[in-house]
Coordinates of C-alpha atoms and ligand atoms in Angstrom, one line a residue:
Chain M
M233 CA 0.2 0.5 0.1
M234 CA 2.3 3.0 1.4
M235 CA 5.4 1.1 -1.1
N236 CA 3.9 2.7 -4.3
S237 CA 3.2 6.1 -2.7
M238 CA 7.2 6.0 -2.7
K239 CA 7.6 6.2 -6.0
N240 CA 5.6 8.9 -7.2
P241 CA 3.7 8.0 -10.3
F242 CA 3.2 11.2 -11.1
N243 CA 4.5 13.5 -14.9
I244 CA 2.1 16.0 -15.5
P245 CA 3.1 16.9 -18.5
N246 CA 4.1 20.7 -19.5
G247 CA 0.7 23.1 -19.8
T248 CA -1.3 21.3 -18.2
V249 CA -4.2 22.7 -16.2
I250 CA -5.1 21.6 -12.3
K251 CA -8.4 22.8 -11.1
G252 CA -9.3 22.5 -7.9
K253 CA -11.8 20.8 -6.3
W254 CA -12.7 22.8 -3.6
H255 CA -11.6 26.2 -3.9
L256 CA -11.9 25.9 -7.6
Q257 CA -8.5 27.4 -8.0
S258 CA -7.7 26.9 -11.8
Y259 CA -2.9 26.1 -12.0
T260 CA -1.4 26.1 -14.8
I261 CA 1.7 23.5 -14.9
V262 CA 4.9 24.8 -16.4
K263 CA 7.5 23.0 -15.5
E264 CA 9.5 20.2 -12.5
L265 CA 10.7 21.5 -9.8
G266 CA 12.0 18.9 -8.3
R267 CA 11.4 15.4 -6.7
G268 CA 11.9 13.6 -3.3
A269 CA 10.4 10.5 -2.1
N270 CA 7.1 11.7 -0.5
G271 CA 5.7 14.0 -4.2
V272 CA 6.3 16.1 -7.2
V273 CA 7.0 19.5 -6.8
Y274 CA 6.1 21.9 -10.1
L275 CA 5.9 25.4 -10.7
A276 CA 3.1 26.2 -11.8
D277 CA 1.1 29.8 -13.4
W278 CA -1.6 31.3 -11.4
N279 CA -3.1 34.4 -12.4
K280 CA 0.0 35.2 -14.5
K281 CA 1.9 34.9 -10.5
R282 CA 4.2 32.1 -10.2
V283 CA 3.7 29.4 -7.7
A284 CA 5.3 25.9 -6.3
I285 CA 2.4 23.5 -6.8
K286 CA 3.2 19.6 -4.7
V287 CA 1.0 16.4 -5.7
S288 CA 2.0 13.8 -3.5
D289 CA -0.7 10.5 -3.6
N290 CA 0.2 10.3 -0.4
N291 CA -1.8 12.6 1.4
V292 CA -0.1 12.2 5.0
T293 CA 2.1 14.0 3.6
I294 CA 0.5 16.7 1.5
T295 CA -1.9 17.3 5.0
S296 CA 1.1 17.4 7.2
E297 CA 3.3 19.4 5.6
M298 CA -0.1 22.3 4.7
N299 CA -0.4 22.5 8.4
V300 CA 3.1 22.8 8.9
L301 CA 3.3 25.8 6.3
K302 CA -0.5 27.1 7.9
S303 CA 1.2 27.5 11.3
F304 CA 4.6 29.2 10.5
S305 CA 1.9 31.6 8.1
K306 CA -0.2 32.3 11.5
A307 CA 2.9 33.4 13.7
Q308 CA 4.9 36.4 13.1
G309 CA 8.8 36.2 12.3
V310 CA 9.0 32.9 10.4
T311 CA 10.2 33.0 7.0
L312 CA 12.3 29.8 6.8
G313 CA 9.9 27.6 4.8
P314 CA 7.7 29.7 1.8
S315 CA 4.4 30.8 2.4
L316 CA 1.1 28.8 1.9
L317 CA -1.7 29.4 -1.1
D318 CA -3.6 27.4 -1.4
V319 CA -4.7 23.5 -0.3
D320 CA -6.8 21.4 -2.8
D321 CA -7.4 18.4 -4.2
W322 CA -7.0 17.2 -8.1
V323 CA -9.9 15.2 -9.3
L324 CA -7.9 12.8 -12.4
G325 CA -11.1 10.6 -13.4
N326 CA -11.7 8.2 -10.4
K327 CA -7.9 9.9 -8.6
T328 CA -8.4 12.0 -6.4
I329 CA -5.0 13.8 -6.1
P330 CA -4.0 16.0 -3.2
F331 CA -1.6 19.1 -3.7
Y332 CA -1.0 22.7 -1.7
V333 CA 0.6 25.6 -4.0
M334 CA 2.9 27.4 -2.6
E335 CA 5.1 31.1 -2.7
F336 CA 8.0 29.4 -5.3
I337 CA 11.4 30.4 -4.1
E338 CA 13.5 31.1 -7.0
G339 CA 17.1 30.6 -6.7
V340 CA 20.0 28.8 -7.1
H341 CA 20.7 25.8 -4.4
F342 CA 22.5 25.6 -1.6
L343 CA 26.1 23.9 -2.5
A344 CA 25.6 24.9 -5.8
F345 CA 26.3 28.5 -5.5
I346 CA 29.2 28.4 -2.5
Q347 CA 30.4 26.5 -5.5
Q348 CA 30.3 29.1 -8.7
K349 CA 30.4 31.9 -5.9
G350 CA 33.2 30.9 -3.7
K351 CA 33.5 29.4 0.1
S352 CA 33.0 32.9 1.6
W353 CA 29.1 33.0 1.4
V354 CA 29.9 30.2 3.5
D355 CA 29.8 31.7 6.8
I356 CA 27.4 34.7 5.9
F357 CA 24.7 32.4 5.0
I358 CA 24.7 30.4 8.2
L359 CA 24.9 33.4 9.8
Q360 CA 21.7 33.9 8.3
L361 CA 19.9 30.8 8.4
L362 CA 20.6 30.9 12.7
A363 CA 18.7 33.4 12.6
D364 CA 16.2 32.9 11.1
L365 CA 16.1 29.2 12.9
E366 CA 16.6 31.1 16.5
K367 CA 12.8 32.3 15.2
L368 CA 11.2 29.5 14.6
H369 CA 12.6 27.7 17.6
E370 CA 10.8 30.6 20.4
Q371 CA 7.8 30.0 17.8
G372 CA 8.7 25.4 19.4
W373 CA 9.2 24.6 15.9
V374 CA 12.1 22.2 15.4
F375 CA 13.2 22.3 11.1
G376 CA 14.3 18.7 11.5
D377 CA 15.2 17.7 8.6
L378 CA 18.2 20.4 8.3
K379 CA 20.9 19.8 4.8
P380 CA 22.1 22.4 2.0
D381 CA 19.6 19.7 -0.6
N382 CA 16.5 21.9 1.2
L383 CA 18.5 24.9 1.8
I384 CA 17.9 27.8 -1.6
V385 CA 19.6 31.5 -1.9
T386 CA 17.0 33.8 -3.6
G387 CA 18.4 37.3 -4.1
P388 CA 19.1 39.9 -5.0
P389 CA 19.2 41.0 -2.2
I390 CA 20.9 37.4 -1.4
K391 CA 19.3 35.6 1.1
I392 CA 19.4 31.2 2.5
R393 CA 15.8 29.8 2.3
C394 CA 14.3 26.6 3.9
I395 CA 11.8 24.4 1.2
D396 CA 10.4 20.7 2.2
V397 CA 9.1 21.6 5.7
G398 CA 7.9 17.7 6.3
G399 CA 10.4 17.1 9.3
V400 CA 9.3 20.0 10.9
T401 CA 8.1 19.3 14.2
L402 CA 6.9 20.9 17.2
Q403 CA 10.0 21.1 20.2
G404 CA 9.5 17.5 22.9
R405 CA 8.8 15.2 20.7
A406 CA 10.0 12.6 18.0
I407 CA 12.0 14.3 14.3
K408 CA 10.0 12.9 12.3
E409 CA 12.2 13.6 9.5
F410 CA 15.7 13.3 9.4
T411 CA 18.8 12.9 6.8
E412 CA 22.0 10.3 8.4
F413 CA 24.7 12.3 7.7
Y414 CA 22.6 15.4 8.9
D415 CA 21.5 13.5 12.1
R416 CA 23.2 13.3 16.1
G417 CA 21.2 10.4 15.8
Y418 CA 23.4 8.3 13.3
W419 CA 26.8 9.3 14.9
G420 CA 25.6 9.1 18.2
L421 CA 25.8 11.6 19.3
G422 CA 22.4 12.5 21.0
S423 CA 18.1 11.9 21.1
R424 CA 15.6 12.0 18.0
K425 CA 13.5 15.3 20.7
A426 CA 13.3 18.0 18.8
E427 CA 15.3 20.6 20.2
P428 CA 16.9 23.4 19.1
S429 CA 20.0 21.3 19.5
F430 CA 19.0 19.0 17.5
D431 CA 18.8 21.8 14.2
L432 CA 22.1 23.6 15.7
F433 CA 24.0 19.5 15.1
A434 CA 22.5 19.9 11.3
V435 CA 23.6 23.4 11.0
A436 CA 27.5 22.3 12.4
M437 CA 27.1 19.4 9.5
I438 CA 26.3 20.8 6.8
M439 CA 29.6 23.7 7.3
I440 CA 31.0 20.6 7.3
N441 CA 29.6 19.5 4.6
T442 CA 30.3 22.5 1.9
Y443 CA 34.5 21.2 2.6
Y444 CA 33.2 17.7 2.0
P445 CA 30.6 17.5 -0.3
Q446 CA 30.3 13.7 -1.0
R447 CA 29.9 13.7 2.9
F448 CA 31.2 9.9 4.4
P449 CA 30.0 7.5 6.8
K450 CA 31.0 7.3 10.3
Q451 CA 33.5 5.3 12.3
Q452 CA 33.1 4.2 15.7
D453 CA 33.9 6.6 17.7
G454 CA 31.7 9.8 15.5
L455 CA 33.3 12.9 17.6
S456 CA 36.6 12.4 16.9
L457 CA 36.2 11.6 13.2
L458 CA 34.3 14.6 13.3
R459 CA 37.1 16.7 15.0
Q460 CA 39.5 15.1 12.5
K461 CA 37.6 16.5 8.8
I462 CA 37.3 19.8 10.7
E463 CA 40.6 20.1 11.5
A464 CA 41.6 19.0 8.3
I465 CA 40.3 22.1 6.7
P466 CA 42.1 25.0 7.7
E467 CA 38.1 27.6 6.8
L468 CA 37.1 25.0 9.2
R469 CA 39.6 24.9 11.8
K470 CA 39.5 27.9 12.4
H471 CA 35.5 27.6 13.4
E472 CA 36.4 24.7 15.9
Q473 CA 35.3 24.8 18.8
V474 CA 31.8 26.6 17.4
L475 CA 31.8 23.5 15.7
L476 CA 32.6 21.4 18.5
R477 CA 30.6 22.7 21.1
A478 CA 27.6 22.6 17.9
L479 CA 28.1 19.2 17.4
T480 CA 28.2 17.8 21.4
G481 CA 24.9 19.9 22.4
K482 CA 26.1 22.7 24.3
Y483 CA 23.7 25.3 22.6
A484 CA 20.8 26.0 23.6
T485 CA 19.8 28.6 21.5
A486 CA 20.6 29.1 17.7
I487 CA 21.7 33.0 19.6
Q488 CA 24.3 32.1 21.3
M489 CA 25.0 29.9 18.3
R490 CA 26.1 32.1 15.6
E491 CA 26.6 34.9 18.9
D492 CA 30.1 32.8 18.9
L493 CA 30.4 31.9 15.4
L494 CA 30.6 36.2 15.2
D495 CA 32.5 36.0 17.5
S496 CA 35.0 33.4 15.5
I497 CA 35.2 35.3 12.2
S498 CA 35.5 38.8 13.7
K499 CA 39.2 36.9 15.2
S500 CA 39.6 34.6 12.4
S501 CA 39.6 37.5 10.3
L502 CA 41.5 39.8 13.3
R503 CA 44.3 37.1 11.5
N504 CA 44.3 39.2 7.9
Q505 CA 44.1 42.6 9.5
S506 CA 44.0 44.2 11.5
R507 CA 40.0 45.6 12.0
A508 CA 40.8 48.5 13.9
L509 CA 42.8 50.1 11.8
K510 CA 41.0 49.3 9.0
Q511 CA 38.1 51.4 9.8
K512 CA 39.8 54.6 10.3
T513 CA 41.9 54.7 7.0
T514 CA 38.6 55.4 5.1
V515 CA 41.2 54.9 2.1
S516 CA 40.5 51.3 -0.1
P517 CA 43.3 50.2 -1.5
T518 CA 43.7 48.4 0.4
P519 CA 42.2 44.2 -1.3
N520 CA 45.2 43.3 -3.4
K521 CA 47.2 43.5 -0.3
K522 CA 45.1 41.6 1.6
R523 CA 44.9 39.0 -1.7
T524 CA 49.0 38.7 -0.9
V525 CA 48.4 37.6 3.3
K526 CA 46.5 35.1 2.0
Q527 CA 49.2 33.9 -1.0
I528 CA 51.6 33.3 1.9
Q529 CA 48.9 31.0 3.6
P530 CA 48.6 28.5 2.4
S531 CA 53.0 27.7 2.2
T532 CA 52.2 28.1 6.8
K533 CA 49.5 26.3 6.7
K534 CA 50.7 23.6 4.3
R535 CA 51.5 20.7 7.2
P536 CA 49.6 21.6 10.2
R537 CA 50.9 20.8 13.8
K538 CA 49.6 21.1 17.0
H539 CA 50.7 25.0 17.7
S540 CA 51.2 25.6 14.5
G541 CA 48.2 28.2 14.1
I542 CA 49.4 30.3 17.3
K543 CA 52.6 30.3 15.9
E544 CA 51.0 31.9 12.0
T545 CA 48.7 33.6 13.5
I546 CA 51.4 35.6 14.9
I547 CA 53.2 35.1 12.2
I548 CA 50.5 36.8 9.5
F549 CA 49.8 39.4 11.9
M550 CA 53.5 41.1 11.8
V551 CA 52.8 40.4 7.9
V552 CA 49.6 42.4 8.3
C553 CA 51.8 45.0 10.2
F554 CA 54.5 45.7 8.1
L555 CA 52.2 45.7 5.0
Y556 CA 50.4 48.4 7.0
V557 CA 53.6 50.0 7.9
L558 CA 54.1 50.2 4.3
Y559 CA 50.9 51.1 2.7
I560 CA 50.7 53.9 5.7
Y561 CA 54.4 55.3 4.4
Q562 CA 52.7 55.1 1.2
Q563 CA 50.1 57.2 1.9
I564 CA 52.8 59.6 2.9
Chain E
M166 CA -11.6 7.6 21.7
Q167 CA -9.8 4.5 22.7
T168 CA -6.5 3.8 20.7
G169 CA -5.6 0.7 23.0
T170 CA -1.2 0.1 22.1
L171 CA -0.4 -0.8 18.8
K172 CA 1.2 -3.6 18.2
Q173 CA 3.5 -4.6 15.4
I174 CA 5.3 -7.4 14.1
L175 CA 7.8 -6.5 12.1
L176 CA 10.0 -9.4 9.8
I177 CA 13.0 -8.5 8.6
T178 CA 14.0 -11.2 5.4
D179 CA 16.0 -10.9 2.4
G180 CA 14.5 -14.3 1.2
C181 CA 11.0 -16.4 0.1
S182 CA 10.0 -18.8 2.9
N183 CA 10.6 -22.3 2.9
H184 CA 9.4 -24.6 6.1
G185 CA 5.4 -24.4 7.3
E186 CA 2.5 -22.5 7.0
D187 CA 2.1 -20.2 4.8
P188 CA 3.5 -17.0 6.0
V189 CA 0.7 -14.9 4.0
A190 CA -2.1 -16.3 6.0
M191 CA 0.0 -15.6 9.4
A192 CA -0.2 -12.5 8.7
A193 CA -4.0 -12.7 8.1
L194 CA -3.9 -13.6 10.7
A195 CA -2.1 -11.7 13.0
K196 CA -4.4 -9.1 11.2
E197 CA -7.9 -10.2 12.7
Q198 CA -6.1 -10.4 16.2
G199 CA -5.5 -6.2 15.5
I200 CA -1.1 -7.0 15.4
S201 CA 0.2 -5.3 12.2
V202 CA 2.7 -6.4 9.9
N203 CA 5.5 -5.2 9.1
V204 CA 8.5 -6.5 6.3
I205 CA 11.6 -5.2 5.3
G206 CA 13.3 -7.3 2.5
V207 CA 17.0 -6.7 2.5
M208 CA 18.9 -6.8 -0.2
E209 CA 22.9 -6.9 -0.3
N210 CA 24.7 -8.6 -3.7
D211 CA 22.7 -10.2 -3.7
V212 CA 18.6 -9.4 -5.6
I213 CA 15.8 -11.0 -3.9
D214 CA 14.0 -12.6 -7.0
D215 CA 10.6 -12.2 -7.8
Q216 CA 8.1 -14.7 -6.1
G217 CA 10.2 -13.4 -2.7
M218 CA 9.5 -9.8 -3.7
R219 CA 5.6 -10.7 -4.4
E220 CA 5.4 -12.8 -1.0
I221 CA 7.1 -9.3 0.8
E222 CA 4.4 -7.9 -0.4
Q223 CA 1.5 -9.7 -0.1
I224 CA 2.3 -10.6 3.9
A225 CA 2.6 -7.1 4.5
S226 CA -1.3 -6.2 2.8
Q227 CA -2.3 -9.1 4.3
G228 CA -1.0 -8.3 7.0
G229 CA -2.2 -4.5 7.1
G230 CA 1.8 -3.1 6.7
V231 CA 4.2 -1.5 5.5
S232 CA 6.9 -3.4 3.3
Q233 CA 9.6 -1.8 1.7
V234 CA 12.7 -3.6 0.4
V235 CA 16.4 -2.4 0.5
Y236 CA 19.6 -2.0 0.2
A237 CA 21.3 -2.4 3.6
K238 CA 23.2 0.5 4.0
K239 CA 19.4 2.0 3.5
L240 CA 18.1 -0.3 6.5
S241 CA 18.1 1.8 8.7
Q242 CA 16.5 4.8 7.4
T243 CA 14.1 2.5 6.2
V244 CA 13.4 0.4 9.7
Q245 CA 12.6 3.5 11.5
M246 CA 10.3 5.0 8.6
V247 CA 8.4 2.2 8.1
T248 CA 7.5 1.8 11.6
R249 CA 6.3 4.8 11.8
Q250 CA 4.2 4.9 8.5
A251 CA 2.5 1.5 9.8
M252 CA 1.8 3.3 13.1
T253 CA 0.7 6.4 11.3
Q254 CA -2.1 3.9 8.0
T255 CA -3.1 2.2 11.8
L256 CA -4.4 5.0 13.4
Q257 CA -5.5 6.2 10.3
G258 CA -6.8 3.7 10.1
V259 CA -8.6 3.9 13.6
V260 CA -9.7 7.9 13.0
N261 CA -11.4 6.1 9.6
Q262 CA -13.9 4.3 11.0
E263 CA -14.7 6.5 13.6
L264 CA -15.9 8.7 11.2
K265 CA -17.6 6.5 9.3
Q266 CA -20.1 6.6 12.1
I267 CA -20.1 9.7 12.6
L268 CA -20.4 10.3 8.7
G269 CA -21.3 8.0 7.5
S270 CA -20.3 4.8 5.5
S271 CA -19.1 6.3 2.8
S272 CA -17.2 8.9 4.7
S273 CA -13.5 8.4 4.3
M274 CA -10.7 11.3 5.5
E275 CA -9.9 12.3 2.0
D276 CA -14.4 12.6 1.1
L277 CA -12.9 15.6 3.6
P278 CA -12.0 19.0 3.2
P279 CA -8.7 20.2 3.6
E280 CA -9.1 21.7 5.9
K281 CA -10.7 20.0 7.7
R282 CA -8.5 17.3 6.8
G283 CA -5.9 19.3 8.6
E284 CA -7.7 18.8 11.7
I285 CA -7.5 14.6 11.7
M286 CA -3.8 15.0 10.7
E287 CA -3.9 16.9 13.6
V288 CA -5.0 14.3 15.9
V289 CA -3.8 11.2 14.2
D290 CA 0.4 13.1 15.5
D291 CA -0.7 13.5 18.9
L292 CA -1.6 10.1 18.7
N293 CA 1.4 9.2 16.8
E294 CA 3.9 11.1 19.4
T295 CA 1.9 9.4 22.1
V296 CA -0.1 6.0 21.8
N297 CA 2.1 2.8 23.9
L298 CA 4.3 0.6 20.9
E299 CA 4.9 -2.5 21.4
V300 CA 7.5 -4.1 18.4
L301 CA 7.8 -7.5 18.1
I302 CA 10.8 -7.7 16.2
L303 CA 11.1 -10.9 13.8
V304 CA 14.7 -11.5 12.0
D305 CA 15.2 -14.2 9.4
T306 CA 18.5 -15.5 10.7
S307 CA 19.1 -18.0 7.4
A308 CA 22.7 -18.4 6.0
S309 CA 22.3 -15.8 3.5
M310 CA 21.3 -13.2 6.2
K311 CA 25.0 -13.8 8.1
H312 CA 26.7 -10.9 6.6
K313 CA 23.7 -8.6 7.4
L314 CA 23.0 -9.3 10.6
P315 CA 25.9 -6.3 12.1
T316 CA 23.6 -4.1 10.2
V317 CA 20.2 -5.7 11.6
K318 CA 21.8 -5.2 15.0
E319 CA 22.8 -1.4 14.1
A320 CA 18.9 -0.7 12.0
L321 CA 17.2 -2.1 15.7
L322 CA 19.2 0.2 18.1
D323 CA 18.7 2.9 15.7
L324 CA 14.8 2.1 15.8
S325 CA 15.0 1.8 19.1
L326 CA 16.6 5.9 19.6
S327 CA 14.0 6.9 17.0
L328 CA 11.6 5.5 18.8
N329 CA 12.1 6.4 22.7
A330 CA 12.3 9.8 21.0
R331 CA 8.5 10.0 21.2
L332 CA 6.5 10.9 24.9
G333 CA 4.3 7.2 24.2
N334 CA 6.3 4.8 26.5
N335 CA 8.0 1.5 23.6
L336 CA 8.5 -2.3 24.3
F337 CA 10.1 -4.7 21.9
S338 CA 10.5 -8.2 22.2
L339 CA 12.7 -9.9 19.7
F340 CA 12.6 -13.3 17.9
I341 CA 15.1 -15.1 15.2
F342 CA 14.1 -18.2 12.8
P343 CA 15.0 -20.5 12.7
G344 CA 16.7 -21.3 16.3
K345 CA 18.6 -23.3 16.7
K346 CA 16.4 -25.7 18.3
N347 CA 12.2 -24.6 17.8
D348 CA 11.5 -23.0 14.2
V349 CA 11.7 -19.8 16.5
E350 CA 13.6 -18.8 19.3
K351 CA 13.5 -15.9 22.1
L352 CA 16.8 -13.4 22.0
L353 CA 14.9 -10.7 24.2
D354 CA 12.5 -9.7 26.0
W355 CA 9.8 -7.9 26.0
S356 CA 12.1 -4.6 27.2
P357 CA 12.2 -0.9 26.5
R358 CA 15.0 -0.7 24.9
L359 CA 16.5 -3.0 22.4
E360 CA 20.5 -1.4 23.4
T361 CA 20.4 -4.6 25.5
L362 CA 20.1 -7.2 22.6
T363 CA 23.6 -5.7 22.1
S364 CA 25.7 -9.1 23.3
A365 CA 23.1 -12.1 22.3
F366 CA 23.0 -10.6 18.3
S367 CA 26.2 -11.0 18.0
K368 CA 27.0 -14.9 19.0
L369 CA 23.8 -16.1 15.9
T370 CA 25.1 -18.4 13.9
P371 CA 22.4 -18.2 10.6
G372 CA 22.0 -20.9 8.9
G373 CA 18.6 -23.4 7.8
M374 CA 15.1 -22.9 6.8
T375 CA 13.0 -19.8 6.7
P376 CA 10.1 -20.7 8.4
T377 CA 9.0 -17.3 8.0
G378 CA 5.5 -19.2 8.6
P379 CA 5.7 -20.9 11.5
A380 CA 7.4 -17.4 12.7
I381 CA 4.5 -14.8 13.1
K382 CA 2.7 -17.5 14.2
E383 CA 4.2 -17.8 17.3
A384 CA 5.3 -14.3 17.9
I385 CA 1.1 -13.5 17.3
S386 CA 0.9 -15.9 20.8
Y387 CA 3.5 -14.1 22.1
F388 CA 1.8 -11.1 22.0
R389 CA -1.6 -12.7 23.2
K390 CA 0.2 -14.5 26.3
K391 CA 1.5 -10.8 27.8
R392 CA -1.0 -9.3 27.5
S393 CA -2.7 -12.1 29.8
I394 CA 0.1 -11.7 32.2
R395 CA 0.3 -7.9 31.9
G396 CA -3.2 -7.9 32.3
L397 CA -2.3 -7.5 36.3
L398 CA 0.0 -4.6 35.5
S399 CA -1.8 -2.9 33.4
R400 CA -3.2 -0.5 35.8
H401 CA -0.5 1.8 34.8
D402 CA -0.6 1.5 31.2
D403 CA -4.8 3.1 32.0
E404 CA -3.6 6.5 33.2
F405 CA -1.5 6.6 30.6
Y406 CA -4.2 6.6 28.5
E407 CA -6.6 8.6 30.2
E408 CA -3.7 11.6 30.2
S409 CA -2.7 11.1 27.2
I410 CA -6.3 11.3 25.1
Ligands
ATP258 N1 8.4 26.8 -2.7 C1 9.4 25.9 -3.0 N2 10.4 27.1 -4.8 C2 11.3 26.8 -6.1 N3 10.9 25.0 -5.9 C3 11.2 24.1 -4.4 C4 10.2 24.9 -3.6 N4 9.6 23.2 -2.6 C5 10.3 22.6 -4.0 N5 11.3 22.9 -4.2 C6 12.1 22.0 -5.2 O1 10.9 20.5 -5.1 C7 12.4 19.4 -4.7 C8 11.9 19.2 -4.8 O2 10.5 18.9 -3.2 P1 10.3 18.8 -2.3 O3 12.4 18.6 -1.4 O4 9.8 19.7 -1.0 O5 9.6 17.7 -2.3 P2 10.3 16.3 -1.1 O6 9.2 15.0 -1.5 O7 9.8 16.5 -0.3 O8 11.3 16.1 -1.3 P3 12.6 15.1 0.6 O9 12.9 13.9 -0.3 O10 13.9 16.0 0.2 O11 11.7 15.3 1.3 C9 13.2 20.4 -4.2 O12 14.8 20.3 -4.0 C10 13.5 21.7 -4.7 O13 14.6 21.9 -6.1

């Protein structure tokens, strides 16, 4: 019985008009946007507006996702998911197919965007995501199935949004839907109870995932493997404290993690340039010089040893000072 | 609404039965007694043949449960998903029954407008979270399962993790077939956690026939036996239901 619902027999041709049985709205299918385990999402035309329609033969999925989206739209300030526009049934011959209509979130998938535009966006998206998660958690929810596949970058202004609310769960209950790599239960690092820290674990895994797009399987000791993976990548290592705290459930709220991440970001940019100085000198010919600093980094970071972090900071700091002296000298 | 405890048999196998009663008939018998039967077919390098596939689907559909055939590495995700889906399915069945009584025989959830459906779904969600659950796990330990057993063990621990995050109580028990002496052998008595099975599981020596039918039959009787013994102890449970419904 349930077997069928997983195979998604839907293949609705472009141009098909879907008319709702209850609310009598008509939607013209433009193209398929994507399909997942629980249904197919189409781009459609509704009164010249573009909307996204999720169709599934699994009434349970459609109905509970509708419930979540509905309560999101009632809650103030929750902008994480798409807004809900309509819920209805499409009668096709003797079959009744449930669907819901939502805001079309136009953009690129998270990992694809990072690949195109560079890793410098990662921290920004994570900060945006944490701010949105804080609002969601305040309303008593947990996102559950947080993963790059469910993150879309829209804009401009560039902003990260979540799709697929199938995993959204009331706090205190059992997480409804999750994906192994981003699930702390899989890594042996916590329960599947819906708590903010469940999402924050996933956020840390998303950060790790951007540097390991192929992901990697778990081993006996989940935490030490993750630590090893973090330490192998300089961009992750600079946030090691934050990542480890998120992975071990030390953050009770998204805002705590966000603040720590901000701290960590500003600390690591102190290595690249002394911020105080930069803010005072309003002229901006520095970019070239910043680049020189960056080119020096890899060679000092090639073989990271335990204490190289401190040494490297000192070296970089000295180089930066030297460049600034040069720079100020030129200005005079 | 009165729902009682949800009872499920979870059968994990990799092929066709070849000994004893017809497993499809035994699944039907289980359903008659309010126990749903879910089946998971595990493959590794081998594939399950048509006959095996058909049997897996038929057992689940007769048993009012859910079936899924997967590769071993997907087992953890599947086991917990199938169990949760089957719970929803059963609870929805209960809700539909109630609806029929209220609205007339032809009505079911699908006939209601989406808004009403949403409200009912919330009730189903609540029940799903709070209802008590008993899962009797039946693991096929015929020779071809040998390499898959470590994965099965991991999937069961994962299942326990998922279900124990719920507010409702869980009881698990674990049987293997064929057993050392009989068709079926009990490895773990009713227990709220599956973690205790770890040691028992690694001592297994797979081999022999695949008596799926007799295994299901024995499982059914184990539910019944337990119920009569627990009748003495069930005061606590009743309190729980009054609270949650
Ligand atoms: N509102 C939306 N706007 C734009 N694209 C969307 C929207 N919703 C879904 N999509 C696209 O459709 C795809 C599948 O949707 P979704 O993830 O909701 O399906 P699913 O069946 O729940 O998948 P999963 O297996 O991840 O649970 C997404 O990956 C995305 O590309």
